[in-house]
Coordinates of C-alpha atoms and ligand atoms in Angstrom, one line a residue:
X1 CA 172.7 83.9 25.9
X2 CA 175.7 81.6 26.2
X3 CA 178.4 81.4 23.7
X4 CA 181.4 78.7 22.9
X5 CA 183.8 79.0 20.1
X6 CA 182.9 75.0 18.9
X7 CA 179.7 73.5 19.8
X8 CA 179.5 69.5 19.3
X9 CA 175.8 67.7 18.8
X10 CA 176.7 64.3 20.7
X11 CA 179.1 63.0 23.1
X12 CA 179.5 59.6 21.6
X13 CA 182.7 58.6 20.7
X14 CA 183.1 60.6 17.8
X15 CA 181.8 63.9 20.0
X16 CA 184.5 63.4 22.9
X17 CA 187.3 63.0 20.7
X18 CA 186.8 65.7 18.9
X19 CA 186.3 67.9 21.5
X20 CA 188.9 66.4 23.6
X21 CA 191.4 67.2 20.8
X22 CA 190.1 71.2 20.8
X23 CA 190.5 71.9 24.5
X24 CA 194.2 70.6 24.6
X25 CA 194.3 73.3 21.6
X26 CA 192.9 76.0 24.1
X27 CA 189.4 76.1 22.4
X28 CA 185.9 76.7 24.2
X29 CA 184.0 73.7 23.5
X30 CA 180.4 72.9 24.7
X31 CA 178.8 69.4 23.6
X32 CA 175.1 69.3 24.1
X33 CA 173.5 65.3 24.3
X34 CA 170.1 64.8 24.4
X35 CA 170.6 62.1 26.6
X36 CA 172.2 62.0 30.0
X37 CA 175.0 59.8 30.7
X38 CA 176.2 57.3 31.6
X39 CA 173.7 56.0 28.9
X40 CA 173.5 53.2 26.9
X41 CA 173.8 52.7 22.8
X42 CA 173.3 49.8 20.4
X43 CA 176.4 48.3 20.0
X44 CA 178.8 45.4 20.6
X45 CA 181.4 47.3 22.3
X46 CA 184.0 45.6 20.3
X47 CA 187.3 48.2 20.4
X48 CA 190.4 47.3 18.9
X49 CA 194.3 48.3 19.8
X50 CA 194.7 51.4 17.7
X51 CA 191.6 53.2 19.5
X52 CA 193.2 52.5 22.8
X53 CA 196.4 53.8 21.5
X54 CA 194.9 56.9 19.9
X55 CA 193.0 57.8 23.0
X56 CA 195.9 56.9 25.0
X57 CA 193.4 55.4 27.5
X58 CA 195.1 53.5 30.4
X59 CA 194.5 50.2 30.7
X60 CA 194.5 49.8 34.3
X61 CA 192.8 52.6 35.3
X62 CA 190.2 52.2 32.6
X63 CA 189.8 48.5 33.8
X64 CA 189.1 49.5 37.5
X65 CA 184.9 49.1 38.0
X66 CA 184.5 48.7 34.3
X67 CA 184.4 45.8 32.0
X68 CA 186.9 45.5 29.7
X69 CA 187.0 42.1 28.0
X70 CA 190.8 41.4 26.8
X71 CA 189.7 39.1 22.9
X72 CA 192.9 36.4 21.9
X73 CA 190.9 34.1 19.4
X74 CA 187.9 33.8 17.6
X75 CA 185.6 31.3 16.2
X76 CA 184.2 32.2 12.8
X77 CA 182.1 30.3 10.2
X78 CA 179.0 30.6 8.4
X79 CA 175.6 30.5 10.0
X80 CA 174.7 26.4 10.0
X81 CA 177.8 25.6 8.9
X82 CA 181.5 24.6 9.9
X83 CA 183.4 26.6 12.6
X84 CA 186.8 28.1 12.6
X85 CA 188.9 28.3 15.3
X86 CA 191.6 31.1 15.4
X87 CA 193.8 31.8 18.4
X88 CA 196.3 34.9 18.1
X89 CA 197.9 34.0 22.1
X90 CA 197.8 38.0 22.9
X91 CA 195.0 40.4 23.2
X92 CA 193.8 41.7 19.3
X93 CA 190.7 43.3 20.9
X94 CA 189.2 43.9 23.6
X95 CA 185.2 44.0 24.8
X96 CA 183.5 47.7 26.2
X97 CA 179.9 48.3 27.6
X98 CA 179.1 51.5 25.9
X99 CA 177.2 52.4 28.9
X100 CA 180.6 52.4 30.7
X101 CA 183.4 53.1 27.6
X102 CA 181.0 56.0 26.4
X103 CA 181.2 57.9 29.8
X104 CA 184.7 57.6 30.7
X105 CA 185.2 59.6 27.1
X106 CA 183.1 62.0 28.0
X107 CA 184.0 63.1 31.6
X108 CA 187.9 62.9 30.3
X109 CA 187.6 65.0 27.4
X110 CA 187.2 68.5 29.1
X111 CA 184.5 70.7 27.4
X112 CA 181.7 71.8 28.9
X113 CA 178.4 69.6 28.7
X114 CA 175.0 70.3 28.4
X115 CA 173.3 67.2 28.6
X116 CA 169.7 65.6 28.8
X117 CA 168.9 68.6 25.8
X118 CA 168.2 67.9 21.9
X119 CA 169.0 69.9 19.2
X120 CA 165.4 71.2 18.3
X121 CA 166.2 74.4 16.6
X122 CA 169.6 75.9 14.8
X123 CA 169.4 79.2 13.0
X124 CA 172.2 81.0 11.0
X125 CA 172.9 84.7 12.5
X126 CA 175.6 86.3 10.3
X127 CA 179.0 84.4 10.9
X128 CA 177.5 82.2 14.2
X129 CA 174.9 79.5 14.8
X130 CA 172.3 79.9 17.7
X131 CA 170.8 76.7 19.3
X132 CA 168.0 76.0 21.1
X133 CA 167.6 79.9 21.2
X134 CA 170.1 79.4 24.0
X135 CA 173.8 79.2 22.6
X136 CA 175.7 80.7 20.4
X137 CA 178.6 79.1 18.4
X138 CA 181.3 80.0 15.7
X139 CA 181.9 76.5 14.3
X140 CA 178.7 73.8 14.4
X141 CA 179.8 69.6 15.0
X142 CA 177.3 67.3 14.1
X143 CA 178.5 64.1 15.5
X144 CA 175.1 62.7 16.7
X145 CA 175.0 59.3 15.4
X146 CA 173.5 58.1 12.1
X147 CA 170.6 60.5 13.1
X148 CA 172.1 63.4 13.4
X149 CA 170.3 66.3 13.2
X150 CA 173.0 68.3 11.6
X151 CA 173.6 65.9 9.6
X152 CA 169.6 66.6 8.2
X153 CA 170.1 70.2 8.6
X154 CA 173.0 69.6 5.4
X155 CA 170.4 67.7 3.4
X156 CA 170.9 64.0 4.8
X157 CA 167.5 61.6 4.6
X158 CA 168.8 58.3 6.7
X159 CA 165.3 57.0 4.8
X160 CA 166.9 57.2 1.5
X161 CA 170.4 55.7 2.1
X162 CA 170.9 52.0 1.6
X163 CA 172.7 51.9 5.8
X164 CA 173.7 48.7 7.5
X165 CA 170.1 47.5 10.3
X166 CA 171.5 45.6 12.7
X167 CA 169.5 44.4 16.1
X168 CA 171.1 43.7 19.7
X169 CA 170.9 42.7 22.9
X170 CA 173.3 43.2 25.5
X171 CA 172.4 41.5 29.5
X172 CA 174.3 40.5 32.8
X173 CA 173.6 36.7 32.9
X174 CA 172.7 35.6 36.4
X175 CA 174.0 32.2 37.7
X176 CA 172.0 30.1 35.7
X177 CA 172.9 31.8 32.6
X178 CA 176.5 31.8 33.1
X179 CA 176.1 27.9 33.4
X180 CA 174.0 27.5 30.5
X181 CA 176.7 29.8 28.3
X182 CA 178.9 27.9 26.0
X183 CA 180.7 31.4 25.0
X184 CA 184.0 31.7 26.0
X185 CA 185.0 35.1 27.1
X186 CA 188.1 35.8 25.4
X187 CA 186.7 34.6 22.3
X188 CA 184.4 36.1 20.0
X189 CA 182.1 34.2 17.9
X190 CA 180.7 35.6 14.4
X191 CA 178.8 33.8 11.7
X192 CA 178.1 35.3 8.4
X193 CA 174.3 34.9 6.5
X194 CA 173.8 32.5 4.1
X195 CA 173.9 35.0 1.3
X196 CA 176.8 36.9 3.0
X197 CA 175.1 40.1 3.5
X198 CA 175.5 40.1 6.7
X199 CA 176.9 38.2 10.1
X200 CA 175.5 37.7 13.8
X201 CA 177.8 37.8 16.7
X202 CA 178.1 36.2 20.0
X203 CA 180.7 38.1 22.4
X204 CA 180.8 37.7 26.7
X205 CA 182.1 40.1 28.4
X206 CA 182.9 39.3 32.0
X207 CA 179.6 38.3 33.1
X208 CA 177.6 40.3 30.3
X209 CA 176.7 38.6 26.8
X210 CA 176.1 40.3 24.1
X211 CA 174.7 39.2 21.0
X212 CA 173.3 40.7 17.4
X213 CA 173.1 40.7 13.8
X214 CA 173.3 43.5 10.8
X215 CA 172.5 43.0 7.3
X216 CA 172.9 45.2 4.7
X217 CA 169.3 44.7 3.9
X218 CA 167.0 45.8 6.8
X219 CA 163.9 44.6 5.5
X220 CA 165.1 40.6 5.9
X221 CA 166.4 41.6 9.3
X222 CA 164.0 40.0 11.8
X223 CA 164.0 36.7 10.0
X224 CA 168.0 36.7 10.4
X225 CA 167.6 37.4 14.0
X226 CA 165.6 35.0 15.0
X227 CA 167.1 32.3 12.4
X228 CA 170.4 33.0 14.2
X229 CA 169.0 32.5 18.1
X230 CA 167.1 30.0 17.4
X231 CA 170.6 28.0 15.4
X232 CA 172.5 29.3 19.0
X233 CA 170.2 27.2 21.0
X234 CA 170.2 24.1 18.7
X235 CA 173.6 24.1 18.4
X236 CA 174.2 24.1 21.9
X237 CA 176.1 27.4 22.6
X238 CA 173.1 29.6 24.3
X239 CA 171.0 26.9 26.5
X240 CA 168.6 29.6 27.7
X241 CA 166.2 31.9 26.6
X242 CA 167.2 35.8 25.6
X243 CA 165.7 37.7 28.9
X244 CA 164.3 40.7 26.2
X245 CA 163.9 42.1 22.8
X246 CA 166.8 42.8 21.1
X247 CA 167.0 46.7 20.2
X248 CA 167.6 47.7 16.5
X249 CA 169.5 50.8 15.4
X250 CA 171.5 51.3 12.1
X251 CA 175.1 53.0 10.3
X252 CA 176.4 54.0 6.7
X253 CA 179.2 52.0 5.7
X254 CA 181.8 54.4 4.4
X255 CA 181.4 53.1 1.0
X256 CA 177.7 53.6 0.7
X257 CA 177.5 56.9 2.4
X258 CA 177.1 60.3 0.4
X259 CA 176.4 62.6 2.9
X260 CA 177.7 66.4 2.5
X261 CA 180.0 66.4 5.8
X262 CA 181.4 69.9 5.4
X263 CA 179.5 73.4 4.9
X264 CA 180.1 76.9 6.4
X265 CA 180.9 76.8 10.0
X266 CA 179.8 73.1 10.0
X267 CA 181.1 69.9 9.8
X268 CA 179.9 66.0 10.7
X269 CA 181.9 63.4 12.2
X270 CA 181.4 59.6 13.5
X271 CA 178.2 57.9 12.1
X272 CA 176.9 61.1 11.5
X273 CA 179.3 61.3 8.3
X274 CA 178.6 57.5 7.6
X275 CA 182.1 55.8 8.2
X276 CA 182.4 52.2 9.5
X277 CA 184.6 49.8 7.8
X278 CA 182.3 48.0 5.3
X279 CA 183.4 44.5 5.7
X280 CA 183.4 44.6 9.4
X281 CA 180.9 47.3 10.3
X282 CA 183.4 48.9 12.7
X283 CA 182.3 52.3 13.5
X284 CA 184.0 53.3 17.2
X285 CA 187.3 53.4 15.6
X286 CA 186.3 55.6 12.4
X287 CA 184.1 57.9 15.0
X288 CA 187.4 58.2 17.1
X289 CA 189.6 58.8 13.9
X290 CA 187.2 61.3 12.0
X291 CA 186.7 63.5 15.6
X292 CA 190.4 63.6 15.9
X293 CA 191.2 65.1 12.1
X294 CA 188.2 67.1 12.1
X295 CA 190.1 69.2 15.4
X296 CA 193.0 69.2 13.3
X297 CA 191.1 70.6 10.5
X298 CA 189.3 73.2 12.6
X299 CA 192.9 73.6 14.9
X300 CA 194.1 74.7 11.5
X301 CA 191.7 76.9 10.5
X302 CA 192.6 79.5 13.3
X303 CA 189.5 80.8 13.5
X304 CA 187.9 81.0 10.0
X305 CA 185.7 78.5 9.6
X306 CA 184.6 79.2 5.9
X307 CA 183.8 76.0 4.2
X308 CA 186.7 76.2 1.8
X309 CA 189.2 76.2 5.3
X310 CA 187.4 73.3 6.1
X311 CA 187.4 71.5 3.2
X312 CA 190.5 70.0 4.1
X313 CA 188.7 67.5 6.0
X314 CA 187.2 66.0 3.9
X315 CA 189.7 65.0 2.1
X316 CA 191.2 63.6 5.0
X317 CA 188.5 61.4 5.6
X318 CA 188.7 60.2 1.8
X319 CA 192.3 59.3 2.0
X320 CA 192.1 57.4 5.8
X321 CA 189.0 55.6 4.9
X322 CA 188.3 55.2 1.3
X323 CA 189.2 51.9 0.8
X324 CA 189.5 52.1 -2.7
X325 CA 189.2 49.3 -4.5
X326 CA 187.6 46.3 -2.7
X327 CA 190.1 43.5 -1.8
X328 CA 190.2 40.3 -3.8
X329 CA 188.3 38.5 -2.2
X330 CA 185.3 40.8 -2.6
X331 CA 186.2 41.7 -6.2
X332 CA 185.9 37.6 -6.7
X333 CA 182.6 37.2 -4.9
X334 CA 181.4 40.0 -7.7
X335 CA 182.0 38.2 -10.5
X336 CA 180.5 35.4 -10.0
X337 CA 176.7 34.1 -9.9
X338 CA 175.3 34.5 -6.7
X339 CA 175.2 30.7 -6.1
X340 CA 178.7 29.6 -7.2
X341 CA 179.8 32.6 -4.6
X342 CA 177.5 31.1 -1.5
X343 CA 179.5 28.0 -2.2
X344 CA 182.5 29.5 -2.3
X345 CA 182.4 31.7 0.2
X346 CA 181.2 29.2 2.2
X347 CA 184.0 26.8 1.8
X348 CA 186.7 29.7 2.6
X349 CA 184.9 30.4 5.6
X350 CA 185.7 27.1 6.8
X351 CA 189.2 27.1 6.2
X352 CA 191.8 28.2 8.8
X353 CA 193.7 30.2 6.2
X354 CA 190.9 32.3 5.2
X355 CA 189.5 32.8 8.6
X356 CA 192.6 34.4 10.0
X357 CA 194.5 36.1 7.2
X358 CA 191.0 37.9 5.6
X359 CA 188.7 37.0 7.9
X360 CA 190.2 38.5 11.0
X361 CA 193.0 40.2 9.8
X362 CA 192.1 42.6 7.3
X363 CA 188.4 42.5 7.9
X364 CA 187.4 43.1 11.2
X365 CA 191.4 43.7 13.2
X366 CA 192.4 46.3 9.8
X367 CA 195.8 44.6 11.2
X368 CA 197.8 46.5 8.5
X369 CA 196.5 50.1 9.2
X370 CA 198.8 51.6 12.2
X371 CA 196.9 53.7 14.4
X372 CA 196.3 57.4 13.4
X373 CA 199.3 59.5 14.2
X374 CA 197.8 63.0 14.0
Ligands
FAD401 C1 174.0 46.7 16.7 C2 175.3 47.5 16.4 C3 176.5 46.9 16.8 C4 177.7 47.6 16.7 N1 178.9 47.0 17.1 C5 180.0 47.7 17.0 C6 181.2 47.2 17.6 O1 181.2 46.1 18.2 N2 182.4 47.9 17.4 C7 182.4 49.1 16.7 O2 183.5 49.7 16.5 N3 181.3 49.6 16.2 C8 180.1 49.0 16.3 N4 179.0 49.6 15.9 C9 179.0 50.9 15.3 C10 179.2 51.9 16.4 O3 178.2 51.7 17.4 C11 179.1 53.4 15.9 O4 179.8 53.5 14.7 C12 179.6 54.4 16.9 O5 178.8 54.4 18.1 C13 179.6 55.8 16.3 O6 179.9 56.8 17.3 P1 179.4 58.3 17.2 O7 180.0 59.0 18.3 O8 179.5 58.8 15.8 O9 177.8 58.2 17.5 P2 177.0 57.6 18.7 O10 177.8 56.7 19.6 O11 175.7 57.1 18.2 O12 176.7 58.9 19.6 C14 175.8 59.9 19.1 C15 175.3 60.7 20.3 O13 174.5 61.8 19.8 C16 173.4 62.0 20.7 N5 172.3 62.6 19.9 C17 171.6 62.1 18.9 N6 170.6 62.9 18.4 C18 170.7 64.0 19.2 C19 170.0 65.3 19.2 N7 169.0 65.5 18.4 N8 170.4 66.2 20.1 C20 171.5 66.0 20.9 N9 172.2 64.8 21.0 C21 171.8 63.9 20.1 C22 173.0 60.6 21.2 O14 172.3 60.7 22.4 C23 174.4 60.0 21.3 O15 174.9 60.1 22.6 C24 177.7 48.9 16.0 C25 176.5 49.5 15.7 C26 175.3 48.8 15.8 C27 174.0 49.4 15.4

């Protein structure tokens, strides 16, 4: 049988990082992916600055046979109602295909891989997990997406948690498409719902469009989607027909999630723990963020992987993440009655001042939180 000190479940973002982190520290690290990769995942491949910095990806290199879509400005609003405009004159973002972004992690990071294999079986010998009746491990990652089944194995049911849904369709536009595209490149467009429990996007990336929705409530999903298509082609910005179904998947907000992340010899990180931003639904960053403390935690364990060593993790997580108290401008939209709020929300969405300062800035850039120094 095979044996690894650290064996990861998922070379996502969250998976790579992590294990990444552990083989600069010397550690034998396997990551087993039931898919094989390159592959592709539900997602807008929306990255911002500090992930770049934290992986210390290069540009340049990383921009050689792969899109990367360099975001200056935005135009925000609500669904069906007025635009914003925002231009910062620098790039605040830039656009990934995970197909491509989620590879390049992978090869880089340095552990061995085992992939095109689930996890279909994980017993507890003494001190070790055994997987697949084929490897053995000291220290279990479960860092397989919102799914994970580590995650399960700890007691998580993704049926009971209230997660963000969220449906997407990413496609190379041919000529024609291109022509018929009213989506600038460089600049992102996202429009919340009606009831603001949610907000669709619209984000080219080179030659590839991809667009989507997420709600916090799945089971009025579809009607968004299509709501939100159908207002891109009246309004001019999509003049064509979307060449497929759009593919749905769904994430815990941080706020929301409850899941036991640490146990003996086991931890979770990325979705699996449930930690995007709420306001934003960011996720690559947290992934990236939670992979890279959990190898401190386990760096600092030396070895004994009891889950009071690794406790310390967790409360790592709680003090990067938990954003405590919700900002004003949330705490305001509580206290009043749901139709006062639509109205008001909807007339700070069309402002320039809202737009950029909450909006962008501390919603979906998190300008004000440096990148994780660890
Ligand atoms: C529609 C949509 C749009 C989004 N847009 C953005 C965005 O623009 N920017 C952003 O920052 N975040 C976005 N997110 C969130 C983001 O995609 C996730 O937070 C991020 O992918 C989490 O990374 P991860 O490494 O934890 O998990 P994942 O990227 O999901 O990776 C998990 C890996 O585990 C593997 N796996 C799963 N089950 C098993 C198993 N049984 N055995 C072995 N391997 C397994 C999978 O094959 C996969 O490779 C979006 C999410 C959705 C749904």
């Amino acid at each position: 049988m095979d044996s690894c000190e650290v064996l990861i479940v998922g070379g996502g973002p969250a998976g790579s990082s992590c294990a990444r982190r552990l083989r600069e520290a010397g550690i034998d690290t396997v990551i087993l992916d039931k898919a094989t990769f390159p592959r592709d995942k539900v997602c807008g491949g929306w990255i911002t600055p500090a992930v770049v910095e934290e992986l210390g990806i290069d540009l340049t290199e990383y921009a050689g046979g792969r899109v990367l879509q360099p975001i200056t400005s935005f135009r925000t609003g609500k669904i069906g109602g007025a635009e914003v405009a925002t231009d910062y004159g620098r790039a605040v973002s830039y656009g990934v295909r995970r197909f491509e972004f989620d590879e390049y992690l992978l090869r880089r990071c340095g552990a061995r891989l085992m992939l095109g294999e689930a996890l279909c079986n994980v017993e507890r010998e003494g001190d070790a997990w055994v997987v697949n009746r084929e490897i053995r491990a000291r220290l279990l990652i479960g860092a397989g997406g919102h799914f994970c089944p580590v995650a399960r194995y700890l007691g998580a049911s993704a049926r009971n948690e209230e997660a963000v849904a969220a449906q997407e369709i990413e496609f190379e536009m041919n000529a024609e498409e291109r022509e018929a595209c009213a989506i600038r490149a460089e600049a992102p467009e996202l429009y919340f719902c009606e009831d603001l429990k949610g907000y669709g996007w619209c984000f080219r990336k080179e030659n590839f469009l991809n667009i989507g929705l997420g709600r916090l409530d799945a089971h009025s999903l579809p009607v968004h989607v299509s709501k939100f298509v159908q207002w891109l082609k009246q309004s001019g910005k999509l003049a064509f027909d979307l060449p497929a179904s759009m593919r749905g998947h769904a994430y815990l907000i941080f706020r929301e999630a409850k899941r036991k992340i640490v146990g003996d010899g086991v931890l979770l990180i990325g979705d699996a723990a449930g930690l995007a931003y709420s306001q934003s639904g960011e996720g690559i960053r947290p992934a990236i963020e939670s992979g890279l403390l959990a190898a401190k935690a386990i760096v600092a364990a030396n070895g004994e992987y009891t889950r009071e060593r690794l406790d310390v993790y967790r409360g790592m997580l709680a003090s990067r993440f938990d954003e405590g108290r919700p900002d004003w401008a949330t705490r305001v939209g509580q206290k009043l009655p749901a139709r006062l709020m639509h109205s008001v929300a909807g007339f700070l969405l069309g402002t320039q001042w809202f737009s950029r300062s909450v909006v962008l800035d501390q919603w979906f850039l998190h300008a004000d939180v440096p990148a994780l120094d660890c």
